[in-house]
CSV table of C-alpha atoms in Angstrom, one decimal:
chain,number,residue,atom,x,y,z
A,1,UNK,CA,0.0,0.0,0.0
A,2,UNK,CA,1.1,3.5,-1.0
A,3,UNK,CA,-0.1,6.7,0.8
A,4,UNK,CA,0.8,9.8,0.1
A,5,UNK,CA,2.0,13.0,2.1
A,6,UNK,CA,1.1,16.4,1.2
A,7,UNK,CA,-0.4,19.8,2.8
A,8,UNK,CA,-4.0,20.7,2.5
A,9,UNK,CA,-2.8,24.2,2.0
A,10,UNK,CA,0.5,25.8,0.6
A,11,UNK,CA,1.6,29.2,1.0
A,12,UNK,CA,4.3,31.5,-1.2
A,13,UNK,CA,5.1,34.6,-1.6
A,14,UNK,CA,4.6,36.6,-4.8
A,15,UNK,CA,7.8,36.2,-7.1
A,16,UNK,CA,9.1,33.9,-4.9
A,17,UNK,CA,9.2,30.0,-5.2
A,18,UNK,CA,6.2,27.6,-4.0
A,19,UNK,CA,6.5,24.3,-2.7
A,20,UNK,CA,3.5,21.9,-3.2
A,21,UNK,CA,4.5,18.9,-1.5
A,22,UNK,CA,3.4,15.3,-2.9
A,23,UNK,CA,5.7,12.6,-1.4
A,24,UNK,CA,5.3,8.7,-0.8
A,25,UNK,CA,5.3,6.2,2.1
A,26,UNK,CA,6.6,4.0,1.3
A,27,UNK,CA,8.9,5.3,-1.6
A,28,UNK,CA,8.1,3.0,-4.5
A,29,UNK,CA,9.3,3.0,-8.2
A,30,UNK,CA,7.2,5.7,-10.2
A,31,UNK,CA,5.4,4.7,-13.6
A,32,UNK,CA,4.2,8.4,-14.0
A,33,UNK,CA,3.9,11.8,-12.4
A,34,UNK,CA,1.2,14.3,-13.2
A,35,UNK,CA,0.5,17.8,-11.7
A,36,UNK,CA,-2.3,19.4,-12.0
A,37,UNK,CA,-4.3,23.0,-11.6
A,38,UNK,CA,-7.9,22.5,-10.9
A,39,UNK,CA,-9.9,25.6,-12.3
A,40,UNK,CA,-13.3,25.2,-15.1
A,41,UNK,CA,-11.2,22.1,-16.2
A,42,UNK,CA,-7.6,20.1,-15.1
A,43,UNK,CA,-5.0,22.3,-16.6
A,44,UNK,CA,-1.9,20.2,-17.1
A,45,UNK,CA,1.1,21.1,-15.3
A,46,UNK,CA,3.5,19.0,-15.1
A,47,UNK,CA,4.1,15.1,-16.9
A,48,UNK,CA,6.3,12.6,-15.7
A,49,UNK,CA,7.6,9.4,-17.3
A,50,UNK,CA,10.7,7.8,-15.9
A,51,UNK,CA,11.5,6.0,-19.0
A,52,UNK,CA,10.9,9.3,-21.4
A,53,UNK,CA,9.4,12.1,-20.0
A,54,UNK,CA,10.3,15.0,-17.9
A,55,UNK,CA,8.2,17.8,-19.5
A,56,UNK,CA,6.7,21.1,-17.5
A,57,UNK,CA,3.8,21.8,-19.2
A,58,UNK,CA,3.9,25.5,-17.5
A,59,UNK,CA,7.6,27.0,-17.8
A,60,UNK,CA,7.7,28.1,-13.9
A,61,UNK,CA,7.2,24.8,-13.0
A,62,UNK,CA,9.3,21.8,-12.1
A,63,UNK,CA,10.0,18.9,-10.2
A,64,UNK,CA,11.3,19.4,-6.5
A,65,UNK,CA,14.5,18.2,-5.6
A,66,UNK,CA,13.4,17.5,-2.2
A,67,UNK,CA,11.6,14.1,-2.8
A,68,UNK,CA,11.3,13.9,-6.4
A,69,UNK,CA,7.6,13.9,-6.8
A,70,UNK,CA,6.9,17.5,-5.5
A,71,UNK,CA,6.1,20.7,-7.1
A,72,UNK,CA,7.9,23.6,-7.3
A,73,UNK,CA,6.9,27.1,-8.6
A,74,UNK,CA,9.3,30.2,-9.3
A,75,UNK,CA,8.9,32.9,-9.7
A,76,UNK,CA,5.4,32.6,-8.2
A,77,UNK,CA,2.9,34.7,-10.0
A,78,UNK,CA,-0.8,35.9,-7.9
A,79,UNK,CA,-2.3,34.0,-10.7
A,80,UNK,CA,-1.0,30.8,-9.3
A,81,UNK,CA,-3.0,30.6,-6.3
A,82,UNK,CA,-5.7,28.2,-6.5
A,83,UNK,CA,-5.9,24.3,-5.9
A,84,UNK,CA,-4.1,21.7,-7.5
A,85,UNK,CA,-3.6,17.9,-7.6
A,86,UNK,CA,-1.4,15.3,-7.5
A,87,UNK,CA,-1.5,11.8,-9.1
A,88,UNK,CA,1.5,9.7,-8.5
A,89,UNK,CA,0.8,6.3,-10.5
A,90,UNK,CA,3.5,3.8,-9.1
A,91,UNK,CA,4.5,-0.4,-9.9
A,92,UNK,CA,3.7,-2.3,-6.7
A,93,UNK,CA,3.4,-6.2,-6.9
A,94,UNK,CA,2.1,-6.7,-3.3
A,95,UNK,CA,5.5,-7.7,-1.9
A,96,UNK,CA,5.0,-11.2,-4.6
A,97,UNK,CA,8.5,-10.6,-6.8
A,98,UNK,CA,7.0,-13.5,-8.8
A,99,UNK,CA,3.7,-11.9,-9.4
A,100,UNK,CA,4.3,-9.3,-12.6
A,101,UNK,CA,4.1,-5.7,-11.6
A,102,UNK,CA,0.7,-3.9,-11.5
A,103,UNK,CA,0.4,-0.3,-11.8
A,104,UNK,CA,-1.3,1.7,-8.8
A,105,UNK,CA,-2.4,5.7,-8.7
A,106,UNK,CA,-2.7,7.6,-5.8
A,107,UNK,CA,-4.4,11.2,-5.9
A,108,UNK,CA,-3.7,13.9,-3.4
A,109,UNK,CA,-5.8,17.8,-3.9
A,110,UNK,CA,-3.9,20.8,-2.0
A,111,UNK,CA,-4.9,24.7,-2.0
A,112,UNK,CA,-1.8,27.2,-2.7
A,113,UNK,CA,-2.0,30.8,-1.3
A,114,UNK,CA,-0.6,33.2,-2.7
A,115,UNK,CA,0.9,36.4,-0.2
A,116,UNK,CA,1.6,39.9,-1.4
A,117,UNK,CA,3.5,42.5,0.8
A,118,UNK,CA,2.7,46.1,0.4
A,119,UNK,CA,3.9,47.9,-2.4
A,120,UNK,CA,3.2,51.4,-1.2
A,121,UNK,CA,2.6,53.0,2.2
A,122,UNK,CA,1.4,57.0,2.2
A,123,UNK,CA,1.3,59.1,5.1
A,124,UNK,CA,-0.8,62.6,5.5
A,125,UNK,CA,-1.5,64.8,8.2
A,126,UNK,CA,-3.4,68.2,9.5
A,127,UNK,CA,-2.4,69.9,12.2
A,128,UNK,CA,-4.0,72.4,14.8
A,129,UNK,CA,-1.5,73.5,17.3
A,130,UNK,CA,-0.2,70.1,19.5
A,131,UNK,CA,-3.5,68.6,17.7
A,132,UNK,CA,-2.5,65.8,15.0
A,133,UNK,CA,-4.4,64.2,12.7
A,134,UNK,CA,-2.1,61.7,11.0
A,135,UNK,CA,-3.6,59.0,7.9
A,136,UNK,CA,-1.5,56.3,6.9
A,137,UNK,CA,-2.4,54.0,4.0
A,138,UNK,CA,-1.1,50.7,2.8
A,139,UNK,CA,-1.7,49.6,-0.8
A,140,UNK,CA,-1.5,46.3,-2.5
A,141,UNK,CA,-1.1,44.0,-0.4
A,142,UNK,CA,-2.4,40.4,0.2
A,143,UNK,CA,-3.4,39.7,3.1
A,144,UNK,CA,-4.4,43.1,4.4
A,145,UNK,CA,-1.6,44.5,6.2
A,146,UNK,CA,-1.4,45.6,9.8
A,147,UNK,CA,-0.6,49.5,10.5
A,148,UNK,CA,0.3,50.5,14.4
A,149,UNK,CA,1.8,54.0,15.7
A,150,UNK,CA,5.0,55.3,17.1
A,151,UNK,CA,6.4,57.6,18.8
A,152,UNK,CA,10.8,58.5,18.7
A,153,UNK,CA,11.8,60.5,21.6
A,154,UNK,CA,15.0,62.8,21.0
A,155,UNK,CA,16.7,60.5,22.2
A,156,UNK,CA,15.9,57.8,20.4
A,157,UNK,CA,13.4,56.0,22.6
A,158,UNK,CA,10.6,54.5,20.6
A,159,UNK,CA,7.1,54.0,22.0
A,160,UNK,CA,3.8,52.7,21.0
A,161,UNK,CA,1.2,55.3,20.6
A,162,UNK,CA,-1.8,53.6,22.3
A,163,UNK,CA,-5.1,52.1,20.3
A,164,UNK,CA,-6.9,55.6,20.8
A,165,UNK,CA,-9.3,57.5,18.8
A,166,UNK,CA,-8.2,55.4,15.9
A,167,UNK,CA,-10.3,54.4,12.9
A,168,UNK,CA,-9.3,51.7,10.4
A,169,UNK,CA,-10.5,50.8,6.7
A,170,UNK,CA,-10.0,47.7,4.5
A,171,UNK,CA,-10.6,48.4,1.1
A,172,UNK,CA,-10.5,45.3,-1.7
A,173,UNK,CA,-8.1,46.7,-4.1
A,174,UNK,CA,-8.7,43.7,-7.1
A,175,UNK,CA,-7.3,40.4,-5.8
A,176,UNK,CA,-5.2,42.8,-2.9
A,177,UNK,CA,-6.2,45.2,-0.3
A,178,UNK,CA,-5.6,48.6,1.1
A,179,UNK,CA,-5.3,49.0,4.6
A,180,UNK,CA,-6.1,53.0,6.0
A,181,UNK,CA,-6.1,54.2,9.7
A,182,UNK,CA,-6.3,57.1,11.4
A,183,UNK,CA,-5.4,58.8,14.2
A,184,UNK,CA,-5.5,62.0,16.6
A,185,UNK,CA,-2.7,62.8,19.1
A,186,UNK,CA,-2.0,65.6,20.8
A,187,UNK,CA,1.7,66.6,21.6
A,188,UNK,CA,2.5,67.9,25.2
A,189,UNK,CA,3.0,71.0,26.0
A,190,UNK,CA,6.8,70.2,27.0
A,191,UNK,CA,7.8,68.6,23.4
A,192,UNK,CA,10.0,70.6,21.0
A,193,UNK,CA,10.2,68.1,18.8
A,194,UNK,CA,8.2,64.7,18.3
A,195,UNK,CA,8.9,61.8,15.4
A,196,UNK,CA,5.9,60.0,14.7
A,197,UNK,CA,5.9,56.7,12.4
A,198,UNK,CA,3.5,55.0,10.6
A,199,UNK,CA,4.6,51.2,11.1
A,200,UNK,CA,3.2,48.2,8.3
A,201,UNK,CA,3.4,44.9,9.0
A,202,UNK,CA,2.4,42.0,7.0
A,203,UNK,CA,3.3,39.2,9.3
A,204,UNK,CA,2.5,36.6,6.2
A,205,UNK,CA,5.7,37.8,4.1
A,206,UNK,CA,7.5,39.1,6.9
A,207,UNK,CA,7.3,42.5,5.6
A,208,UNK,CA,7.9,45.8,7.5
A,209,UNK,CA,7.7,49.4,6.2
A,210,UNK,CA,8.5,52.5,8.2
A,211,UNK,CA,7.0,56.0,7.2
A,212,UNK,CA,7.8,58.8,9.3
A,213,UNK,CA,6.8,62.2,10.0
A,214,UNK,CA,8.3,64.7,12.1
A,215,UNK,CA,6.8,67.8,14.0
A,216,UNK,CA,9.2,70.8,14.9
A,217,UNK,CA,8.1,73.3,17.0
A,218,UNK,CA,7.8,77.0,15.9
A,219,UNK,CA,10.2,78.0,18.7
A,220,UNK,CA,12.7,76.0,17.2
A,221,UNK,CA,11.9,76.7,13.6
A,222,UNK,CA,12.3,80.2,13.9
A,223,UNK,CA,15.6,79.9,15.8
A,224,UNK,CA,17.2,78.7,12.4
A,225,UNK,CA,20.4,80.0,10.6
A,226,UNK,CA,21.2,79.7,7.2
A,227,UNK,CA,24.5,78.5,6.6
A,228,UNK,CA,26.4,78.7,3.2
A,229,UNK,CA,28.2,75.6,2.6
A,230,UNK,CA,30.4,74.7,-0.4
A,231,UNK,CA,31.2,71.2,1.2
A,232,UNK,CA,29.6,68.9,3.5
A,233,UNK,CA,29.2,65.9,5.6
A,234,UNK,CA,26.1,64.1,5.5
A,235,UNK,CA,23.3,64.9,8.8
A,236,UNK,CA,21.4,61.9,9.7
A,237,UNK,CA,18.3,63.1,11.7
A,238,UNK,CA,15.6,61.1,9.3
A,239,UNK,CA,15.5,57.9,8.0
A,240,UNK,CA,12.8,55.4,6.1
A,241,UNK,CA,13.7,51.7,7.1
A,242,UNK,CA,12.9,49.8,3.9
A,243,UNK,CA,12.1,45.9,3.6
A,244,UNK,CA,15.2,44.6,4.0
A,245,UNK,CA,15.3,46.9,7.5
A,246,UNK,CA,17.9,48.7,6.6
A,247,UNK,CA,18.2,52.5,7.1
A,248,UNK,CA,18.6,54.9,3.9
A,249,UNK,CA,20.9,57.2,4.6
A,250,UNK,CA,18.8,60.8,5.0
A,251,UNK,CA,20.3,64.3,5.0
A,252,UNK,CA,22.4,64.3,1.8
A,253,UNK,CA,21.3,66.9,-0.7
A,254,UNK,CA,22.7,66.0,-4.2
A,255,UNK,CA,22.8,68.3,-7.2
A,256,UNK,CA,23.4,66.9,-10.7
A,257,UNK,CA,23.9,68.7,-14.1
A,258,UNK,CA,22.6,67.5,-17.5
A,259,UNK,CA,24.5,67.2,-19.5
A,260,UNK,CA,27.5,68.1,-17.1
A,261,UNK,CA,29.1,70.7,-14.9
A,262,UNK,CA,31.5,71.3,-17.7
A,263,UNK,CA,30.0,72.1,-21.2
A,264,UNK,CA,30.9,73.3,-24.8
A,265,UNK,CA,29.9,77.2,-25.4
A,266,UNK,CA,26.1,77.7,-25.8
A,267,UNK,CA,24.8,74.8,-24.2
A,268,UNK,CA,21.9,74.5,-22.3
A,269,UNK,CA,22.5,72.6,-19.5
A,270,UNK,CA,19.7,71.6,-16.6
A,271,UNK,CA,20.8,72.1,-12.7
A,272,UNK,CA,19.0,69.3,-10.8
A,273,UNK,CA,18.7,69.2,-6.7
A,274,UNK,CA,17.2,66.3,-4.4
A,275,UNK,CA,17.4,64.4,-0.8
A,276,UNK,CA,16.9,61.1,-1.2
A,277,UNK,CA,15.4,60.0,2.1
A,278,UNK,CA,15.2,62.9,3.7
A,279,UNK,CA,11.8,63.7,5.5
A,280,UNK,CA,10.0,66.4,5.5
A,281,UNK,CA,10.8,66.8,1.8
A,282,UNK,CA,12.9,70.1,1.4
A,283,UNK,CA,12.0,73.1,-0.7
A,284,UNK,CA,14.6,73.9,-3.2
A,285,UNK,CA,14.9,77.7,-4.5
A,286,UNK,CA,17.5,78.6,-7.3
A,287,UNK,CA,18.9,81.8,-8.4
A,288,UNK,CA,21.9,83.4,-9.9
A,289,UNK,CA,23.1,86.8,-9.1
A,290,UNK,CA,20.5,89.6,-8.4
A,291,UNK,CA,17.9,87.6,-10.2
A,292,UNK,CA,14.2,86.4,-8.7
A,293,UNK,CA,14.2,83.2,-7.2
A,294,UNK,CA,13.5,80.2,-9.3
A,295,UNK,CA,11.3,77.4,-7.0
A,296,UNK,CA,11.6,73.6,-7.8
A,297,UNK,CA,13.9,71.0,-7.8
A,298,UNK,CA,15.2,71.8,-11.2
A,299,UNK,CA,16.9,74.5,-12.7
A,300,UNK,CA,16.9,75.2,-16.8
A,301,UNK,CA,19.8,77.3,-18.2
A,302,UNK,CA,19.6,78.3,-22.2
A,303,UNK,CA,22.6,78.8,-23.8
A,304,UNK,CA,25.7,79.2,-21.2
A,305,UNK,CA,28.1,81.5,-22.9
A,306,UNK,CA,30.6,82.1,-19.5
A,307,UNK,CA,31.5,80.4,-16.1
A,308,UNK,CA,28.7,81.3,-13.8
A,309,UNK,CA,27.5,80.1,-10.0
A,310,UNK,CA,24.3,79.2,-9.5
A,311,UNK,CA,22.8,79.0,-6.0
A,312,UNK,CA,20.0,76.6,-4.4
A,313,UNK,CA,18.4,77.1,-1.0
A,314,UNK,CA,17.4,73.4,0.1
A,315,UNK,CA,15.0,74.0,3.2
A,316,UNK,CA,12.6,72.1,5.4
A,317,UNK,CA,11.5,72.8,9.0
A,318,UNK,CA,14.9,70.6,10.6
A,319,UNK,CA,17.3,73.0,8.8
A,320,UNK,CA,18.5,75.2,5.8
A,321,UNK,CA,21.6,74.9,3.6
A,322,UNK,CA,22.7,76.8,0.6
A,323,UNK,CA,24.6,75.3,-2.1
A,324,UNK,CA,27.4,77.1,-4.4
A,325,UNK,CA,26.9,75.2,-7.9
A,326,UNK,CA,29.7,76.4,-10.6
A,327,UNK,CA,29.3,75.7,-14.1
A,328,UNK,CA,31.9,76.2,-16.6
A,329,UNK,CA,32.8,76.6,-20.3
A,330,UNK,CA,35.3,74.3,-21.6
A,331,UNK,CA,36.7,74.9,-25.4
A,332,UNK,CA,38.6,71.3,-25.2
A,333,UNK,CA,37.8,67.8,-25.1
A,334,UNK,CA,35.0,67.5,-22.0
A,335,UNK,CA,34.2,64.3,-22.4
A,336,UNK,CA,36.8,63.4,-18.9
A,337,UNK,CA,33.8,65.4,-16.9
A,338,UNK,CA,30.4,63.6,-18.6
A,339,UNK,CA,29.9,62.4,-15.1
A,340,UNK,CA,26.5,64.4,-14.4
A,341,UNK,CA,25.6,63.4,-10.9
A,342,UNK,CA,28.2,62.1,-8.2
A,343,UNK,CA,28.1,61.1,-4.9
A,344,UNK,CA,30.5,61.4,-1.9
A,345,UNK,CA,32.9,64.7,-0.8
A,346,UNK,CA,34.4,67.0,-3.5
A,347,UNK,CA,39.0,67.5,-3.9
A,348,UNK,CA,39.0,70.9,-4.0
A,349,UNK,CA,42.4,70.3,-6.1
A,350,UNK,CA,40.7,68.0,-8.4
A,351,UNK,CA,39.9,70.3,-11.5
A,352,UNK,CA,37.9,67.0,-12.6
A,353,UNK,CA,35.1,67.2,-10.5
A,354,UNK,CA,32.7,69.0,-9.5
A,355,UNK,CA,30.5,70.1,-6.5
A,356,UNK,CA,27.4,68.2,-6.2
A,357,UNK,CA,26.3,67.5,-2.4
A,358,UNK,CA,25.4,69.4,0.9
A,359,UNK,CA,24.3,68.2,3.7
A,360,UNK,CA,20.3,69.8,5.3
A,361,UNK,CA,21.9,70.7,8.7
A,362,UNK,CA,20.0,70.2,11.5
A,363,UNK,CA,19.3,71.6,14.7
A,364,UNK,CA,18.0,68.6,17.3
């Protein structure tokens, strides 16, 4: 007698492999393998024929190594969930080696699920005095995801906001959901400065996504200086942990030039500013000489016909910086500086390169 072992129910991850186990007890000699997907009708999945065959009838699908007889999937699609059976059809002669071999099939159904993590989280916010109202929304993800609240103390103690005055909403999305809750807080009258973080979980891929927001108080915003800086250290004082739950480095504001810092006469070249991880998301404001202001993260300039400096004023409500960005002329070969955007601290010496990052500085 042959039974077989197998899970009523699978899970995977999207674009990840699924294992749909289908093993024997005892192992005996297989005459065929098939897998298959049960929808309207049997889709065919995978044939197998010791003496000839070893064919997957879907192309993300093959034999596990495990045991021989199992089913693997990669990369799993959401299409893939669904049930699907297993018929192992196997020689057994009743323990009689004198007796010819007969052939004996064994059917096993399982269920696969199929787990999404988020793909995007959004946090918004209103604000009246120390009264918060903070929104954070996960999309996309399968099952719905969990959201909970933080708090980061300045220095660095994180605490769970408690379960009050909050609402939450579970949208179906398609095959996925969208998770929204909201809350209202109200800062103390002793805080200067409070980080607050939106926290998804999807305990079913093990996912975690940070998203944080952080409230400065207007005695301390108007206590700012601006500080002109031609070179600078990166300031960490914000960071978004991704998936992997490693920090992005915040605070470093990088300026690029397209096509480069170093043109031919008469070209038009576009200045380019941006914080990659920084949070709240600077305002940028350009400007050259006595001229008005130019606001935006990009700067166009028509037809360069001398060496100029151009100046941006990167600004959120954790700090101020200025940036000096030269752009030059060259007559000669350029093609040594095509490097438009670079990352990392600038050799004065180095005629080569040119200046590209700041630092936001802030004032915790």
């Amino acid at each position: 007698t042959v039974d077989l072992k197998y899970d009523d129910v699978s899970y995977a991850t999207v674009h990840q492999s699924a294992f749909l186990r289908c093993g024997m007890m005892p192992v005996q000699p297989i005459k065929e393998l098939w897998w298959f997907k049960i929808g309207a009708s049997e889709e065919r999945v995978y044939y197998y024929d010791p003496t000839s065959v070893d064919a997957a009838l879907m192309k993300r699908a093959r034999r596990s190594s495990r045991d021989n007889t199992s089913l693997e999937i990669h990369p799993t699609q959401l299409s893939d969930e669904g049930e699907y059976k297993c018929r192992i059809v196997v020689w057994d002669n009743t323990g009689n080696s004198t007796e010819p071999s007969v052939p004996i099939s064994k059917e096993a159904r399982m269920m696969l699920k199929v787990n999404v993590p988020p793909e995007k989280v959004e946090i918004t916010h209103l604000t009246s005095g120390r009264n918060l109202s903070l929104r954070c929304k996960s999309e996309g993800a399968k099952p719905p995801a969990d959201i909970l609240w933080t708090k980061t103390s300045p220095d660095g103690v994180e605490t769970e906001i408690p379960d009050l005055s909050k609402t939450r909403e579970i949208e179906p999305a398609g095959e996925l959901y969208d998770t929204a809750e909201q809350i209202f807080y109200q800062l103390e009258e002793n805080e200067m400065i409070a980080k607050i973080s939106c926290v998804v979980r999807h305990h079913n891929t093990n996912t975690t996504i940070y998203k944080n927001i952080t409230f400065v108080s207007p005695a301390i915003q108007n206590a700012l200086k601006v500080t002109i800086q031609r070179f600078a250290e990166p300031v960490l004082y914000s960071s978004i942990e991704n998936q992997d739950g490693q920090d992005n480095k915040a605070g470093l504001v990088k300026i690029s030039a397209d096509p480069g810092f170093k043109v031919p006469y008469n070209t038009s070249v576009t200045l380019k500013a941006a914080a990659p991880g920084v949070f709240p998301e600077p305002r940028y404001l350009w400007w050259v000489g006595d001229q008005t202001g130019i606001a935006g993260r990009e700067l166009r300039i028509d037809n360069l016909e001398e060496d100029k400096s151009y100046y941006v004023l990167a600004e959120n409500p954790l700090g101020r910086v200025v940036l000096e960005v030269p752009v030059h002329i060259t007559t000669s070969d350029y093609s040594q500086w095509n490097d438009s955007s670079r990352d990392g601290d600038v050799n004065e010496g180095d005629t080569t390169e040119g200046l590209d990052t700041g630092a936001i500085i802030g004032i915790v």
